[in-house]
Amino acid sequence: MTEREPQDPLGVHIGAREIYDQLVGMREDVRSLVQDREDTDRTLADHEERIRKVERLQYAAPVGAITGLLGGLAAVAKAMGII
């Protein structure tokens, strides 16, 4: 006994297997998107941490330069006998 598929006037019939295959494919797409989002979140957190470190160092460089300059001036003054 053979089952006959219902006759559609446009000739299109989508079976349960086709629907299932599409759902499985969509599930994999969603998993991939979630993984990509998690990777992006980790990358953004890493970039944020690096930016914060650079912001802290931007104040250390001028202080270090001024300290070095004052030390150099003190050495010159000592060499000249001023101090």
Tab-separated table of N, CA, C and O in Angstrom, residues 1-56:
chain	number	residue	atom	x	y	z
A	1	MET	N	0.824	-1.160	0.000
A	1	MET	CA	0.000	0.000	0.000
A	1	MET	C	0.887	1.248	0.000
A	1	MET	O	1.767	1.393	0.831
A	2	THR	N	0.702	2.115	-0.884
A	2	THR	CA	1.492	3.338	-0.956
A	2	THR	C	0.616	4.519	-0.592
A	2	THR	O	-0.549	4.586	-0.975
A	3	GLU	N	1.242	5.419	0.187
A	3	GLU	CA	0.509	6.631	0.542
A	3	GLU	C	0.718	7.652	-0.555
A	3	GLU	O	1.806	7.814	-1.066
A	4	ARG	N	-0.298	8.326	-0.839
A	4	ARG	CA	-0.198	9.390	-1.835
A	4	ARG	C	-0.104	10.714	-1.101
A	4	ARG	O	-0.839	10.956	-0.157
A	5	GLU	N	0.819	11.517	-1.528
A	5	GLU	CA	0.966	12.839	-0.932
A	5	GLU	C	-0.187	13.708	-1.389
A	5	GLU	O	-0.677	13.573	-2.511
A	6	PRO	N	-0.632	14.601	-0.502
A	6	PRO	CA	-1.725	15.480	-0.904
A	6	PRO	C	-1.292	16.336	-2.090
A	6	PRO	O	-0.147	16.771	-2.171
A	7	GLN	N	-2.181	16.553	-2.957
A	7	GLN	CA	-1.894	17.347	-4.149
A	7	GLN	C	-2.046	18.830	-3.822
A	7	GLN	O	-3.099	19.269	-3.385
A	8	ASP	N	-0.961	19.543	-3.970
A	8	ASP	CA	-0.970	20.987	-3.765
A	8	ASP	C	-1.043	21.620	-5.146
A	8	ASP	O	-0.311	21.224	-6.054
A	9	PRO	N	-1.883	22.637	-5.301
A	9	PRO	CA	-1.989	23.243	-6.630
A	9	PRO	C	-0.668	23.838	-7.123
A	9	PRO	O	-0.427	23.910	-8.316
A	10	LEU	N	0.214	24.215	-6.213
A	10	LEU	CA	1.505	24.776	-6.625
A	10	LEU	C	2.587	23.696	-6.692
A	10	LEU	O	3.705	23.960	-7.085
A	11	GLY	N	2.279	22.501	-6.256
A	11	GLY	CA	3.226	21.399	-6.326
A	11	GLY	C	4.279	21.426	-5.245
A	11	GLY	O	5.341	20.850	-5.412
A	12	VAL	N	4.033	22.083	-4.103
A	12	VAL	CA	5.004	22.176	-3.025
A	12	VAL	C	4.498	21.384	-1.830
A	12	VAL	O	3.362	21.543	-1.399
A	13	HIS	N	5.377	20.521	-1.300
A	13	HIS	CA	5.039	19.759	-0.106
A	13	HIS	C	6.270	19.753	0.791
A	13	HIS	O	7.357	19.338	0.392
A	14	ILE	N	6.104	20.230	2.008
A	14	ILE	CA	7.202	20.251	2.968
A	14	ILE	C	6.852	19.251	4.054
A	14	ILE	O	5.841	19.385	4.735
A	15	GLY	N	7.720	18.266	4.186
A	15	GLY	CA	7.466	17.209	5.156
A	15	GLY	C	8.114	17.491	6.502
A	15	GLY	O	8.863	18.452	6.678
A	16	ALA	N	7.810	16.624	7.449
A	16	ALA	CA	8.345	16.764	8.796
A	16	ALA	C	9.866	16.660	8.787
A	16	ALA	O	10.554	17.325	9.567
A	17	ARG	N	10.423	15.828	7.936
A	17	ARG	CA	11.886	15.672	7.875
A	17	ARG	C	12.559	16.970	7.450
A	17	ARG	O	13.594	17.352	8.007
A	18	GLU	N	12.009	17.657	6.481
A	18	GLU	CA	12.586	18.925	6.033
A	18	GLU	C	12.522	19.969	7.150
A	18	GLU	O	13.466	20.724	7.370
A	19	ILE	N	11.395	19.996	7.866
A	19	ILE	CA	11.256	20.941	8.981
A	19	ILE	C	12.278	20.611	10.066
A	19	ILE	O	12.948	21.500	10.592
A	20	TYR	N	12.420	19.335	10.393
A	20	TYR	CA	13.374	18.907	11.412
A	20	TYR	C	14.805	19.285	11.013
A	20	TYR	O	15.568	19.809	11.821
A	21	ASP	N	15.172	19.048	9.772
A	21	ASP	CA	16.517	19.378	9.302
A	21	ASP	C	16.792	20.878	9.429
A	21	ASP	O	17.886	21.290	9.816
A	22	GLN	N	15.805	21.686	9.112
A	22	GLN	CA	15.973	23.132	9.228
A	22	GLN	C	16.121	23.560	10.689
A	22	GLN	O	16.924	24.429	11.009
A	23	LEU	N	15.355	22.936	11.581
A	23	LEU	CA	15.467	23.255	13.000
A	23	LEU	C	16.836	22.876	13.556
A	23	LEU	O	17.427	23.619	14.347
A	24	VAL	N	17.351	21.739	13.152
A	24	VAL	CA	18.687	21.331	13.593
A	24	VAL	C	19.724	22.337	13.091
A	24	VAL	O	20.626	22.738	13.836
A	25	GLY	N	19.596	22.751	11.853
A	25	GLY	CA	20.519	23.748	11.300
A	25	GLY	C	20.432	25.071	12.044
A	25	GLY	O	21.454	25.709	12.329
A	26	MET	N	19.225	25.478	12.375
A	26	MET	CA	19.047	26.729	13.116
A	26	MET	C	19.642	26.626	14.516
A	26	MET	O	20.218	27.585	15.026
A	27	ARG	N	19.514	25.467	15.139
A	27	ARG	CA	20.075	25.271	16.474
A	27	ARG	C	21.591	25.463	16.426
A	27	ARG	O	22.179	26.107	17.288
A	28	GLU	N	22.232	24.912	15.405
A	28	GLU	CA	23.684	25.078	15.265
A	28	GLU	C	24.044	26.547	15.010
A	28	GLU	O	25.044	27.037	15.530
A	29	ASP	N	23.221	27.240	14.226
A	29	ASP	CA	23.467	28.660	13.975
A	29	ASP	C	23.379	29.469	15.271
A	29	ASP	O	24.208	30.342	15.526
A	30	VAL	N	22.388	29.174	16.089
A	30	VAL	CA	22.223	29.883	17.359
A	30	VAL	C	23.402	29.594	18.284
A	30	VAL	O	23.936	30.502	18.923
A	31	ARG	N	23.834	28.344	18.358
A	31	ARG	CA	24.999	28.009	19.188
A	31	ARG	C	26.229	28.774	18.726
A	31	ARG	O	27.017	29.259	19.533
A	32	SER	N	26.400	28.865	17.426
A	32	SER	CA	27.542	29.592	16.878
A	32	SER	C	27.463	31.074	17.238
A	32	SER	O	28.473	31.687	17.603
A	33	LEU	N	26.273	31.655	17.140
A	33	LEU	CA	26.104	33.064	17.482
A	33	LEU	C	26.380	33.310	18.964
A	33	LEU	O	27.016	34.308	19.324
A	34	VAL	N	25.932	32.418	19.818
A	34	VAL	CA	26.176	32.561	21.250
A	34	VAL	C	27.675	32.490	21.530
A	34	VAL	O	28.216	33.297	22.294
A	35	GLN	N	28.361	31.558	20.897
A	35	GLN	CA	29.808	31.426	21.093
A	35	GLN	C	30.526	32.679	20.597
A	35	GLN	O	31.436	33.179	21.256
A	36	ASP	N	30.115	33.199	19.439
A	36	ASP	CA	30.729	34.419	18.911
A	36	ASP	C	30.512	35.583	19.866
A	36	ASP	O	31.413	36.392	20.092
A	37	ARG	N	29.321	35.687	20.449
A	37	ARG	CA	29.026	36.775	21.381
A	37	ARG	C	29.889	36.654	22.624
A	37	ARG	O	30.440	37.641	23.111
A	38	GLU	N	30.058	35.438	23.136
A	38	GLU	CA	30.892	35.233	24.318
A	38	GLU	C	32.344	35.597	24.014
A	38	GLU	O	33.017	36.234	24.835
A	39	ASP	N	32.831	35.213	22.838
A	39	ASP	CA	34.200	35.569	22.447
A	39	ASP	C	34.348	37.086	22.339
A	39	ASP	O	35.359	37.655	22.759
A	40	THR	N	33.350	37.735	21.771
A	40	THR	CA	33.379	39.190	21.627
A	40	THR	C	33.369	39.863	22.991
A	40	THR	O	34.108	40.834	23.213
A	41	ASP	N	32.560	39.349	23.906
A	41	ASP	CA	32.521	39.917	25.262
A	41	ASP	C	33.884	39.799	25.940
A	41	ASP	O	34.341	40.740	26.595
A	42	ARG	N	34.535	38.648	25.784
A	42	ARG	CA	35.869	38.470	26.387
A	42	ARG	C	36.882	39.436	25.764
A	42	ARG	O	37.700	40.035	26.468
A	43	THR	N	36.818	39.599	24.455
A	43	THR	CA	37.738	40.504	23.766
A	43	THR	C	37.518	41.940	24.212
A	43	THR	O	38.481	42.678	24.472
A	44	LEU	N	36.256	42.348	24.318
A	44	LEU	CA	35.959	43.708	24.758
A	44	LEU	C	36.423	43.942	26.195
A	44	LEU	O	36.952	45.013	26.513
A	45	ALA	N	36.253	42.955	27.052
A	45	ALA	CA	36.707	43.092	28.438
A	45	ALA	C	38.225	43.228	28.479
A	45	ALA	O	38.762	44.054	29.245
A	46	ASP	N	38.924	42.463	27.652
A	46	ASP	CA	40.379	42.550	27.590
A	46	ASP	C	40.815	43.929	27.094
A	46	ASP	O	41.726	44.539	27.650
A	47	HIS	N	40.149	44.436	26.066
A	47	HIS	CA	40.485	45.766	25.540
A	47	HIS	C	40.224	46.836	26.591
A	47	HIS	O	41.025	47.774	26.737
A	48	GLU	N	39.122	46.709	27.304
A	48	GLU	CA	38.799	47.683	28.351
A	48	GLU	C	39.887	47.693	29.426
A	48	GLU	O	40.322	48.752	29.875
A	49	GLU	N	40.349	46.511	29.815
A	49	GLU	CA	41.410	46.410	30.829
A	49	GLU	C	42.694	47.065	30.330
A	49	GLU	O	43.360	47.805	31.064
A	50	ARG	N	43.035	46.827	29.085
A	50	ARG	CA	44.253	47.423	28.520
A	50	ARG	C	44.143	48.944	28.445
A	50	ARG	O	45.107	49.660	28.721
A	51	ILE	N	42.978	49.429	28.066
A	51	ILE	CA	42.773	50.882	27.980
A	51	ILE	C	42.918	51.507	29.365
A	51	ILE	O	43.525	52.565	29.515
A	52	ARG	N	42.366	50.859	30.379
A	52	ARG	CA	42.483	51.374	31.755
A	52	ARG	C	43.956	51.436	32.179
A	52	ARG	O	44.381	52.401	32.826
A	53	LYS	N	44.744	50.434	31.830
A	53	LYS	CA	46.171	50.438	32.171
A	53	LYS	C	46.890	51.592	31.484
A	53	LYS	O	47.726	52.268	32.090
A	54	VAL	N	46.569	51.828	30.215
A	54	VAL	CA	47.200	52.931	29.472
A	54	VAL	C	46.801	54.262	30.086
A	54	VAL	O	47.627	55.175	30.216
A	55	GLU	N	45.528	54.387	30.491
A	55	GLU	CA	45.083	55.635	31.115
A	55	GLU	C	45.837	55.900	32.413
A	55	GLU	O	46.176	57.035	32.716
A	56	ARG	N	46.109	54.853	33.197
A	56	ARG	CA	46.869	55.030	34.432
A	56	ARG	C	48.308	55.431	34.125
A	56	ARG	O	48.903	56.240	34.838
